[in-house]
Tab-separated table of C-alpha atoms in Angstrom:
chain	number	residue	atom	x	y	z
Q	1	MET	CA	0.000	0.000	0.000
Q	2	ASN	CA	1.181	3.476	-0.768
Q	3	TYR	CA	0.889	5.260	2.544
Q	4	ARG	CA	1.727	8.578	0.917
Q	5	ASP	CA	-1.479	8.696	-1.087
Q	6	PRO	CA	-3.509	11.369	0.748
Q	7	LYS	CA	-6.805	9.711	-0.078
Q	8	LEU	CA	-5.707	6.363	1.294
Q	9	ARG	CA	-4.206	8.017	4.352
Q	10	ASP	CA	-7.465	9.741	5.072
Q	11	LEU	CA	-9.501	6.599	4.542
Q	12	LEU	CA	-7.274	4.586	6.864
Q	13	ALA	CA	-7.430	7.398	9.433
Q	14	GLY	CA	-11.223	7.277	9.216
Q	15	GLU	CA	-11.372	3.496	9.532
Q	16	TYR	CA	-8.946	3.657	12.421
Q	17	ALA	CA	-11.067	6.264	14.192
Q	18	MET	CA	-14.143	4.093	13.595
Q	19	GLY	CA	-12.361	1.184	15.253
Q	20	LEU	CA	-12.688	-0.890	12.087
Q	21	LEU	CA	-9.086	-1.742	11.277
Q	22	PRO	CA	-8.374	-5.405	12.032
Q	23	PRO	CA	-5.660	-5.951	14.674
Q	24	ARG	CA	-2.671	-6.284	12.351
Q	25	ALA	CA	-3.638	-3.433	10.075
Q	26	ARG	CA	-4.245	-1.395	13.184
Q	27	ALA	CA	-0.837	-2.192	14.668
Q	28	ARG	CA	0.761	-1.245	11.354
Q	29	PHE	CA	-1.217	1.972	11.205
Q	30	GLU	CA	-0.315	2.880	14.784
Q	31	ARG	CA	3.370	2.409	14.037
Q	32	LEU	CA	3.016	4.601	11.012
Q	33	MET	CA	1.097	7.192	12.981
Q	34	ALA	CA	3.687	7.330	15.799
Q	35	GLY	CA	6.133	9.247	13.631
Q	36	ASP	CA	3.686	11.095	11.425
Q	37	ALA	CA	2.065	14.234	12.827
Q	38	GLU	CA	-0.008	14.756	9.703
Q	39	LEU	CA	-1.569	11.318	10.104
Q	40	GLN	CA	-2.222	11.973	13.801
Q	41	ARG	CA	-4.008	15.148	12.776
Q	42	ARG	CA	-6.178	13.256	10.277
Q	43	VAL	CA	-7.164	10.737	12.947
Q	44	ALA	CA	-7.966	13.529	15.417
Q	45	ASP	CA	-10.104	15.235	12.765
Q	46	TRP	CA	-12.040	12.011	12.199
Q	47	GLN	CA	-12.528	11.561	15.923
Q	48	GLU	CA	-13.990	15.062	16.131
Q	49	ARG	CA	-16.263	14.408	13.145
Q	50	LEU	CA	-17.616	11.134	14.497
Q	51	THR	CA	-17.763	11.722	18.229
Q	52	PRO	CA	-21.230	13.324	18.095
Q	53	ILE	CA	-22.487	9.744	17.639
Q	54	ASP	CA	-21.200	9.085	21.171
Q	55	ARG	CA	-23.681	11.629	22.415
Q	56	THR	CA	-26.513	9.326	21.414
Q	57	ALA	CA	-25.467	6.910	24.168
Q	58	ALA	CA	-27.549	7.402	27.296
Q	59	SER	CA	-25.551	8.560	30.318
Q	60	VAL	CA	-25.443	5.994	33.097
Q	61	SER	CA	-23.951	6.697	36.514
Q	62	PRO	CA	-21.242	4.151	37.232
Q	63	PRO	CA	-21.182	2.580	40.711
Q	64	ARG	CA	-18.924	4.248	43.241
Q	65	ARG	CA	-16.580	1.292	43.339
Q	66	VAL	CA	-15.240	2.268	39.924
Q	67	TRP	CA	-13.980	5.593	41.245
Q	68	ARG	CA	-12.548	3.916	44.330
Q	69	ALA	CA	-10.593	1.547	42.103
Q	70	ILE	CA	-9.362	4.449	39.968
Q	71	GLU	CA	-8.249	6.332	43.076
Q	72	GLN	CA	-6.424	3.312	44.317
Q	73	GLY	CA	-4.851	2.671	40.948
Q	74	THR	CA	-3.573	6.199	40.533
Q	75	LEU	CA	-2.715	7.239	44.084
Q	76	GLN	CA	0.286	4.950	44.096
Q	77	ARG	CA	1.800	6.990	41.343
Q	78	SER	CA	0.787	10.524	42.012
Q	79	PHE	CA	3.768	11.848	40.183
Q	80	PRO	CA	4.115	12.707	36.522
Q	81	VAL	CA	4.668	9.642	34.408
Q	82	PRO	CA	6.257	10.527	31.095
Q	83	PRO	CA	4.635	8.735	28.170
Q	84	GLU	CA	6.212	5.380	27.279
Q	85	SER	CA	7.754	5.101	30.711
Q	86	SER	CA	6.355	3.353	33.705
Q	87	GLY	CA	7.338	0.829	36.301
Q	88	TRP	CA	8.104	-2.034	34.036
Q	89	LEU	CA	10.711	-0.117	32.081
Q	90	GLN	CA	12.763	0.016	35.212
Q	91	SER	CA	12.671	-3.715	35.463
Q	92	LEU	CA	13.549	-3.820	31.800
Q	93	ALA	CA	16.812	-2.078	32.645
Q	94	PHE	CA	17.308	-4.838	35.181
Q	95	TRP	CA	16.805	-7.468	32.525
Q	96	ARG	CA	19.096	-5.737	30.076
Q	97	GLY	CA	21.857	-5.883	32.633
Q	98	PHE	CA	21.635	-9.643	32.404
Q	99	ALA	CA	21.325	-9.880	28.657
Q	100	GLY	CA	23.743	-12.365	27.208
Q	101	ALA	CA	24.099	-14.290	30.426
Q	102	ALA	CA	21.376	-16.812	29.916
Q	103	ALA	CA	22.099	-18.870	32.991
Q	104	ALA	CA	22.092	-15.877	35.293
Q	105	LEU	CA	18.926	-14.709	33.650
Q	106	ALA	CA	17.213	-18.025	34.129
Q	107	ALA	CA	18.211	-18.051	37.782
Q	108	ALA	CA	16.978	-14.534	38.296
Q	109	LEU	CA	13.815	-15.374	36.473
Q	110	ALA	CA	13.160	-18.349	38.702
Q	111	ILE	CA	13.466	-16.122	41.767
Q	112	TYR	CA	11.315	-13.472	40.177
Q	113	ILE	CA	8.606	-15.946	39.377
Q	114	ALA	CA	8.872	-17.637	42.759
Q	115	LEU	CA	8.089	-14.285	44.298
Q	116	GLY	CA	4.930	-14.273	42.277
Q	117	PRO	CA	3.021	-11.324	40.969
Q	118	GLY	CA	3.467	-9.557	44.289
Q	119	PRO	CA	1.614	-6.415	45.216
Q	120	ALA	CA	-0.599	-4.665	42.714
Q	121	ARG	CA	1.133	-3.334	39.618
Q	122	THR	CA	4.327	-5.298	39.935
Q	123	PRO	CA	5.061	-6.451	36.411
Q	124	THR	CA	5.316	-10.184	35.998
Q	125	VAL	CA	7.630	-11.802	33.532
Q	126	LEU	CA	5.774	-14.417	31.532
Q	127	ALA	CA	8.367	-15.624	29.068
Q	128	VAL	CA	11.891	-15.047	27.884
Q	129	LEU	CA	12.410	-15.610	24.167
Q	130	ALA	CA	15.932	-16.713	23.371
Q	131	ASP	CA	17.833	-17.453	20.172
Q	132	SER	CA	19.130	-20.903	19.276
Q	133	ALA	CA	22.222	-20.295	21.412
Q	134	GLY	CA	20.048	-19.533	24.425
Q	135	THR	CA	20.758	-15.811	24.467
Q	136	PRO	CA	17.687	-13.939	25.675
Q	137	ALA	CA	16.355	-11.591	23.027
Q	138	PHE	CA	12.779	-10.653	23.952
Q	139	ILE	CA	10.772	-10.720	27.134
Q	140	ALA	CA	7.038	-10.912	27.587
Q	141	MET	CA	5.687	-9.239	30.692
Q	142	ARG	CA	2.286	-8.668	32.118
Q	143	THR	CA	1.860	-4.925	32.279
Q	144	GLU	CA	0.300	-2.961	35.067
Q	145	ARG	CA	-2.893	-3.178	33.071
Q	146	ALA	CA	-3.168	-6.821	33.874
Q	147	GLU	CA	-5.061	-7.872	30.786
Q	148	GLU	CA	-2.228	-6.860	28.516
Q	149	VAL	CA	1.120	-8.453	27.941
Q	150	SER	CA	4.008	-6.349	26.735
Q	151	VAL	CA	6.617	-7.927	24.459
Q	152	VAL	CA	9.862	-6.087	23.973
Q	153	PRO	CA	13.458	-6.865	23.006
Q	154	VAL	CA	15.920	-6.795	25.896
Q	155	ARG	CA	18.176	-4.739	23.631
Q	156	THR	CA	18.098	-3.628	20.009
Q	157	GLN	CA	18.043	-6.635	17.702
Q	158	THR	CA	19.537	-6.714	14.229
Q	159	LEU	CA	16.830	-6.642	11.603
Q	160	GLN	CA	17.482	-6.494	7.856
Q	161	ALA	CA	15.821	-3.822	5.755
Q	162	GLN	CA	12.409	-4.769	4.360
Q	163	LYS	CA	11.960	-7.360	7.086
Q	164	SER	CA	9.805	-7.485	10.195
Q	165	PHE	CA	9.792	-9.533	13.374
Q	166	GLU	CA	6.440	-11.167	13.896
Q	167	LEU	CA	5.276	-12.655	17.175
Q	168	TRP	CA	3.308	-15.913	17.331
Q	169	ALA	CA	1.594	-17.909	20.046
Q	170	ILE	CA	1.784	-21.667	19.630
Q	171	ALA	CA	-0.433	-23.794	21.825
Q	172	GLY	CA	-1.129	-27.069	20.098
Q	173	GLY	CA	-2.779	-25.812	16.913
Q	174	PRO	CA	-1.315	-23.667	14.164
Q	175	PRO	CA	0.635	-20.580	15.278
Q	176	LYS	CA	-1.542	-17.583	16.041
Q	177	PRO	CA	-0.203	-14.221	14.863
Q	178	LEU	CA	0.049	-11.657	17.676
Q	179	GLY	CA	1.500	-8.750	15.750
Q	180	LEU	CA	4.777	-7.244	14.680
Q	181	VAL	CA	7.301	-6.713	17.398
Q	182	SER	CA	9.832	-3.918	17.232
Q	183	ALA	CA	13.563	-4.569	16.997
Q	184	THR	CA	14.178	-1.754	19.461
Q	185	PRO	CA	13.170	-1.701	23.127
Q	186	ASP	CA	11.371	1.616	22.919
Q	187	ARG	CA	8.177	0.284	21.385
Q	188	PRO	CA	6.683	-2.627	23.260
Q	189	LEU	CA	4.093	-4.712	21.478
Q	190	LEU	CA	0.983	-4.998	23.625
Q	191	VAL	CA	-1.033	-8.157	23.183
Q	192	PRO	CA	-4.138	-9.296	25.033
Q	193	ALA	CA	-3.156	-11.482	27.959
Q	194	SER	CA	-5.887	-13.936	26.989
Q	195	ALA	CA	-3.897	-14.767	23.836
Q	196	VAL	CA	-0.733	-15.557	25.739
Q	197	VAL	CA	-1.289	-16.498	29.315
Q	198	THR	CA	-1.522	-20.223	29.379
Q	199	ALA	CA	1.375	-22.048	30.945
Q	200	GLY	CA	3.049	-24.084	28.215
Q	201	THR	CA	2.178	-21.777	25.330
Q	202	VAL	CA	5.249	-21.093	23.239
Q	203	LEU	CA	5.915	-17.554	22.065
Q	204	ALA	CA	7.990	-17.355	18.921
Q	205	VAL	CA	9.378	-14.551	16.799
Q	206	SER	CA	9.846	-15.248	13.114
Q	207	LEU	CA	11.537	-13.232	10.399
Q	208	GLU	CA	8.929	-12.045	7.900
Q	209	PRO	CA	8.639	-9.681	4.964
Q	210	GLU	CA	8.084	-6.073	6.012
Q	211	GLY	CA	4.581	-5.695	7.409
Q	212	GLY	CA	4.330	-9.319	8.480
Q	213	SER	CA	3.579	-12.723	7.035
Q	214	PRO	CA	1.265	-12.441	4.038
Q	215	THR	CA	-0.253	-15.845	4.783
Q	216	GLY	CA	-1.177	-15.595	8.460
Q	217	LEU	CA	1.340	-18.319	9.231
Q	218	PRO	CA	5.101	-17.962	9.738
Q	219	THR	CA	6.895	-17.900	6.371
Q	220	GLY	CA	10.424	-17.167	7.590
Q	221	PRO	CA	12.697	-18.822	10.145
Q	222	VAL	CA	11.768	-18.762	13.824
Q	223	LEU	CA	14.632	-16.797	15.351
Q	224	PHE	CA	13.589	-16.607	18.981
Q	225	GLN	CA	11.278	-18.584	21.164
Q	226	GLY	CA	10.342	-19.180	24.750
Q	227	LYS	CA	7.750	-20.957	26.791
Q	228	VAL	CA	5.200	-19.115	28.894
Q	229	LEU	CA	6.203	-20.101	32.363
Q	230	SER	CA	3.284	-19.347	34.608
Q	231	GLU	CA	0.869	-16.647	35.439
T	1	MET	CA	-20.858	16.024	26.867
T	2	ARG	CA	-23.430	17.039	29.370
T	3	THR	CA	-24.560	20.469	28.371
T	4	ASP	CA	-23.926	21.775	31.882
T	5	THR	CA	-20.227	21.067	31.569
T	6	SER	CA	-18.566	23.449	29.191
T	7	ALA	CA	-15.577	22.566	27.083
T	8	ASP	CA	-13.704	25.346	28.881
T	9	GLU	CA	-14.372	23.796	32.251
T	10	LEU	CA	-13.090	20.447	31.044
T	11	GLN	CA	-9.969	22.131	29.643
T	12	ALA	CA	-9.316	23.753	33.035
T	13	LEU	CA	-9.836	20.421	34.826
T	14	MET	CA	-7.502	18.719	32.394
T	15	ARG	CA	-4.785	21.300	33.039
T	16	GLY	CA	-5.256	20.478	36.716
T	17	VAL	CA	-4.829	16.777	36.033
T	18	VAL	CA	-1.587	17.480	34.176
T	19	ARG	CA	-0.393	19.333	37.317
T	20	ARG	CA	-1.311	16.185	39.302
T	21	ASP	CA	-4.220	17.961	41.013
T	22	ARG	CA	-6.293	15.130	42.409
T	23	ALA	CA	-9.321	17.280	43.123
T	24	ALA	CA	-9.400	18.305	39.459
T	25	PHE	CA	-9.116	14.630	38.503
T	26	ALA	CA	-12.053	13.735	40.771
T	27	THR	CA	-14.163	16.524	39.287
T	28	LEU	CA	-13.231	15.525	35.745
T	29	TYR	CA	-14.410	12.020	36.576
T	30	ASP	CA	-17.681	13.233	38.109
T	31	ARG	CA	-18.432	15.393	35.079
T	32	THR	CA	-17.641	12.874	32.384
T	33	ALA	CA	-17.941	9.351	33.812
T	34	PRO	CA	-21.717	8.911	33.265
T	35	GLN	CA	-21.464	9.716	29.555
T	36	LEU	CA	-18.337	7.582	29.167
T	37	PHE	CA	-19.907	4.699	31.074
T	38	GLY	CA	-22.920	4.910	28.759
T	39	ILE	CA	-20.646	4.687	25.726
T	40	ALA	CA	-18.793	1.692	27.175
T	41	LEU	CA	-22.074	-0.027	28.038
T	42	ARG	CA	-23.359	0.427	24.509
T	43	ILE	CA	-20.268	-1.236	23.062
T	44	LEU	CA	-19.911	-3.972	25.678
T	45	ARG	CA	-23.533	-4.458	26.790
T	46	GLN	CA	-22.219	-5.939	30.005
T	47	ARG	CA	-21.930	-3.847	33.145
T	48	GLU	CA	-18.965	-5.508	34.714
T	49	GLU	CA	-16.848	-5.186	31.609
T	50	ALA	CA	-17.940	-1.601	31.083
T	51	GLU	CA	-16.878	-0.828	34.667
T	52	ASP	CA	-13.463	-2.376	34.049
T	53	VAL	CA	-12.989	-0.390	30.874
T	54	LEU	CA	-14.047	2.863	32.545
T	55	GLN	CA	-11.581	2.210	35.327
T	56	GLU	CA	-8.728	1.399	32.934
T	57	ALA	CA	-9.515	4.457	30.870
T	58	PHE	CA	-9.325	6.834	33.817
T	59	VAL	CA	-6.120	5.305	35.115
T	60	ALA	CA	-4.717	5.856	31.614
T	61	VAL	CA	-6.043	9.424	31.636
T	62	TRP	CA	-4.134	10.084	34.846
T	63	ASP	CA	-0.974	8.472	33.523
T	64	ARG	CA	-1.050	10.050	30.099
T	65	ALA	CA	-2.630	13.415	30.840
T	66	ALA	CA	0.472	15.179	29.592
T	67	SER	CA	0.003	13.667	26.145
T	68	PHE	CA	-3.362	15.379	25.705
T	69	ASP	CA	-2.964	18.096	23.093
T	70	PRO	CA	-5.698	20.759	23.190
T	71	GLU	CA	-4.716	21.785	19.647
T	72	ARG	CA	-5.858	18.399	18.379
T	73	GLY	CA	-9.347	18.374	19.785
T	74	SER	CA	-11.557	18.685	22.815
T	75	VAL	CA	-11.036	17.058	26.197
T	76	MET	CA	-14.237	15.061	25.843
T	77	THR	CA	-13.218	13.668	22.465
T	78	TRP	CA	-9.874	12.641	23.915
T	79	LEU	CA	-11.538	10.939	26.877
T	80	VAL	CA	-13.935	9.137	24.552
T	81	THR	CA	-11.017	7.998	22.417
T	82	VAL	CA	-9.091	6.646	25.409
T	83	LEU	CA	-12.187	4.699	26.461
T	84	ARG	CA	-13.575	3.628	23.109
T	85	TYR	CA	-10.549	1.783	21.723
T	86	ARG	CA	-10.306	-0.129	24.989
T	87	ALA	CA	-13.982	-1.025	24.896
T	88	ILE	CA	-13.741	-2.145	21.263
T	89	ASP	CA	-10.654	-4.249	21.983
T	90	ARG	CA	-12.368	-5.898	24.899
T	91	ARG	CA	-15.430	-6.641	22.793
T	92	ARG	CA	-13.322	-8.233	20.058
T	93	ARG	CA	-11.644	-10.550	22.508
T	94	ARG	CA	-14.907	-12.267	23.346
T	95	ALA	CA	-14.933	-15.748	22.006
T	96	HIS	CA	-18.526	-15.989	20.866
T	97	LEU	CA	-19.938	-13.865	18.129
T	98	GLU	CA	-23.443	-14.147	19.559
T	99	ASP	CA	-22.166	-12.458	22.737
T	100	ARG	CA	-21.225	-9.484	20.671
T	101	LEU	CA	-24.025	-8.773	18.255
T	102	GLY	CA	-26.720	-6.318	19.214
T	103	SER	CA	-30.353	-6.628	18.314
T	104	GLU	CA	-32.396	-5.090	15.518
T	105	GLU	CA	-34.054	-2.950	18.161
T	106	ASP	CA	-30.721	-1.513	19.255
T	107	LEU	CA	-30.046	-0.543	15.689
T	108	ARG	CA	-33.432	1.101	15.251
T	109	ALA	CA	-33.034	3.059	18.472
T	110	LEU	CA	-29.574	4.172	17.467
T	111	THR	CA	-30.599	5.160	13.956
T	112	ALA	CA	-33.486	7.120	15.389
T	113	ALA	CA	-31.210	8.886	17.879
T	114	ALA	CA	-28.494	9.582	15.343
T	115	THR	CA	-30.780	10.976	12.676
T	116	ASP	CA	-33.314	12.557	15.000
T	117	GLU	CA	-34.141	16.068	13.891
T	118	ALA	CA	-34.083	17.343	17.476
T	119	ASP	CA	-31.083	19.579	17.989
T	120	ARG	CA	-28.662	18.086	20.466
T	121	GLY	CA	-25.805	20.475	19.967
T	122	ALA	CA	-24.247	21.842	16.832
T	123	GLY	CA	-21.900	18.911	16.249
T	124	LEU	CA	-24.609	16.294	16.456
T	125	ALA	CA	-27.069	18.295	14.367
T	126	ALA	CA	-24.533	18.617	11.551
T	127	LEU	CA	-23.607	14.958	11.695
T	128	GLN	CA	-27.282	13.962	11.835
T	129	LYS	CA	-27.927	15.916	8.688
T	130	CYS	CA	-25.004	14.315	6.874
T	131	LEU	CA	-25.888	10.819	8.098
T	132	GLY	CA	-29.391	11.475	6.836
T	133	GLU	CA	-28.001	11.933	3.339
T	134	LEU	CA	-26.555	8.406	3.304
T	135	GLU	CA	-28.594	5.476	2.129
T	136	GLU	CA	-30.161	3.467	4.883
T	137	ARG	CA	-27.967	0.384	4.960
T	138	PRO	CA	-24.593	2.137	4.573
T	139	ARG	CA	-25.735	4.464	7.342
T	140	SER	CA	-26.554	1.489	9.546
T	141	ALA	CA	-23.105	0.069	8.852
T	142	VAL	CA	-21.413	3.304	9.961
T	143	LEU	CA	-23.529	3.589	13.090
T	144	LEU	CA	-23.176	-0.044	14.121
T	145	ALA	CA	-19.415	0.080	13.635
T	146	TYR	CA	-18.942	3.333	15.476
T	147	ALA	CA	-21.482	3.055	18.272
T	148	TYR	CA	-21.373	-0.700	18.915
T	149	GLY	CA	-17.870	-1.516	17.753
T	150	TYR	CA	-18.960	-4.003	15.085
T	151	THR	CA	-16.237	-5.471	12.888
T	152	HIS	CA	-16.624	-5.736	9.115
T	153	GLU	CA	-17.526	-9.416	9.580
T	154	GLU	CA	-20.226	-8.617	12.098
T	155	LEU	CA	-21.619	-5.863	9.907
T	156	ALA	CA	-21.776	-8.305	7.001
T	157	GLN	CA	-23.657	-10.788	9.137
T	158	GLN	CA	-26.058	-8.325	10.705
T	159	LEU	CA	-26.845	-6.591	7.438
T	160	ALA	CA	-26.890	-9.869	5.460
T	161	THR	CA	-24.513	-8.392	2.906
T	162	PRO	CA	-21.178	-9.621	1.522
T	163	ILE	CA	-18.217	-8.294	3.458
T	164	GLY	CA	-16.681	-6.592	0.419
T	165	THR	CA	-19.863	-4.617	-0.089
T	166	VAL	CA	-19.945	-3.629	3.558
T	167	LYS	CA	-16.339	-2.439	3.397
T	168	SER	CA	-17.010	-0.264	0.402
T	169	TRP	CA	-20.207	1.081	2.001
T	170	VAL	CA	-18.210	2.239	4.984
T	171	ARG	CA	-15.460	3.756	2.854
T	172	ARG	CA	-17.870	5.575	0.583
T	173	SER	CA	-19.884	6.730	3.587
T	174	LEU	CA	-16.761	8.119	5.259
T	175	GLU	CA	-15.893	10.041	2.101
T	176	ARG	CA	-19.401	11.418	1.844
T	177	LEU	CA	-19.579	12.328	5.524
T	178	LYS	CA	-16.285	14.159	5.261
T	179	ARG	CA	-17.411	16.126	2.208
T	180	CYS	CA	-20.719	16.915	3.853
T	181	LEU	CA	-19.227	17.961	7.212
T	182	ASP	CA	-16.204	19.865	5.918
T	183	GLY	CA	-17.841	21.301	2.841
């Protein structure tokens, strides 16, 4: 697709604002949008055009417990949180310190998991994806929003031009595509926990043509993989 | 979106939230939560899930307040956006299609509300007029997708129309709405 065509850009922005882009197209569009102010503007314009439809929804007072949960969830971090940075990034720095030392990592991981999810909002490591030599390359962690899992490289991975890393969940049947995962640690891929969190599921990253496998199944070599250890 | 809460008031509250003013955050919630909860309920049609999504959305609002850009649009639109994508994602993760589809009655009520001649604010009146210029079934597709979070597949099923046709309905409708609203 030619993402420079203004008409196509506007159409995709509209479909995105509608919520109609299927997950992979949406992930692609969001990556595109991240570095493209003009596209962000188009999406914002569509949101403004369409949001009057929201006004046709009847207002309903939510129960008080919702606010109590919000208060609880935000009080613990009543300090400015810069975008893209929250608790788990700090633990990411921890993991990076171990990168390359698979044995140490595994030991640390065992302790980490033994400690369990811990108090609210402690990120939980679900899987470490390693290359064939056992060097950790990606980690999957439950984020503070517990129904999402964040997948991110422990450090920048080498990726050829016109190629993408695609993440898959394998649990018995054919691999299920979870989206494209960045080669750099600054852009975690967020996937629904329900797609990942089953002990024994294998997470794998394959090398695919840019934009992901055209077939819905891995077409390139699986470079990294790891088993989901526990909740 | 309640008429008694002006856009200016929401802007001021939002500036407070950016400064980490918890009282402003509480007031922002009080002013906007009922409308947002209604939107989440319409997409999810399940109270518990709508409560979860409302909670997640406001935690995200607190965390990401600094990323709100008043140049890009209103506070309410931003809040709706934060909530709506979450609600739609949650809806899509449900395993069973029948848990997701709304009824014919829902659609009729929505179409009536969205094309009602009664003035419910300038933005809605303009959009109502432009929606009214679309043919009935493409209009239904746009409304079901936006208000209920239907996917193309679900639209095809509900409107008993091939998916390719539904996709082009939506695209053509978006083009026409844009021309009508911006023109």
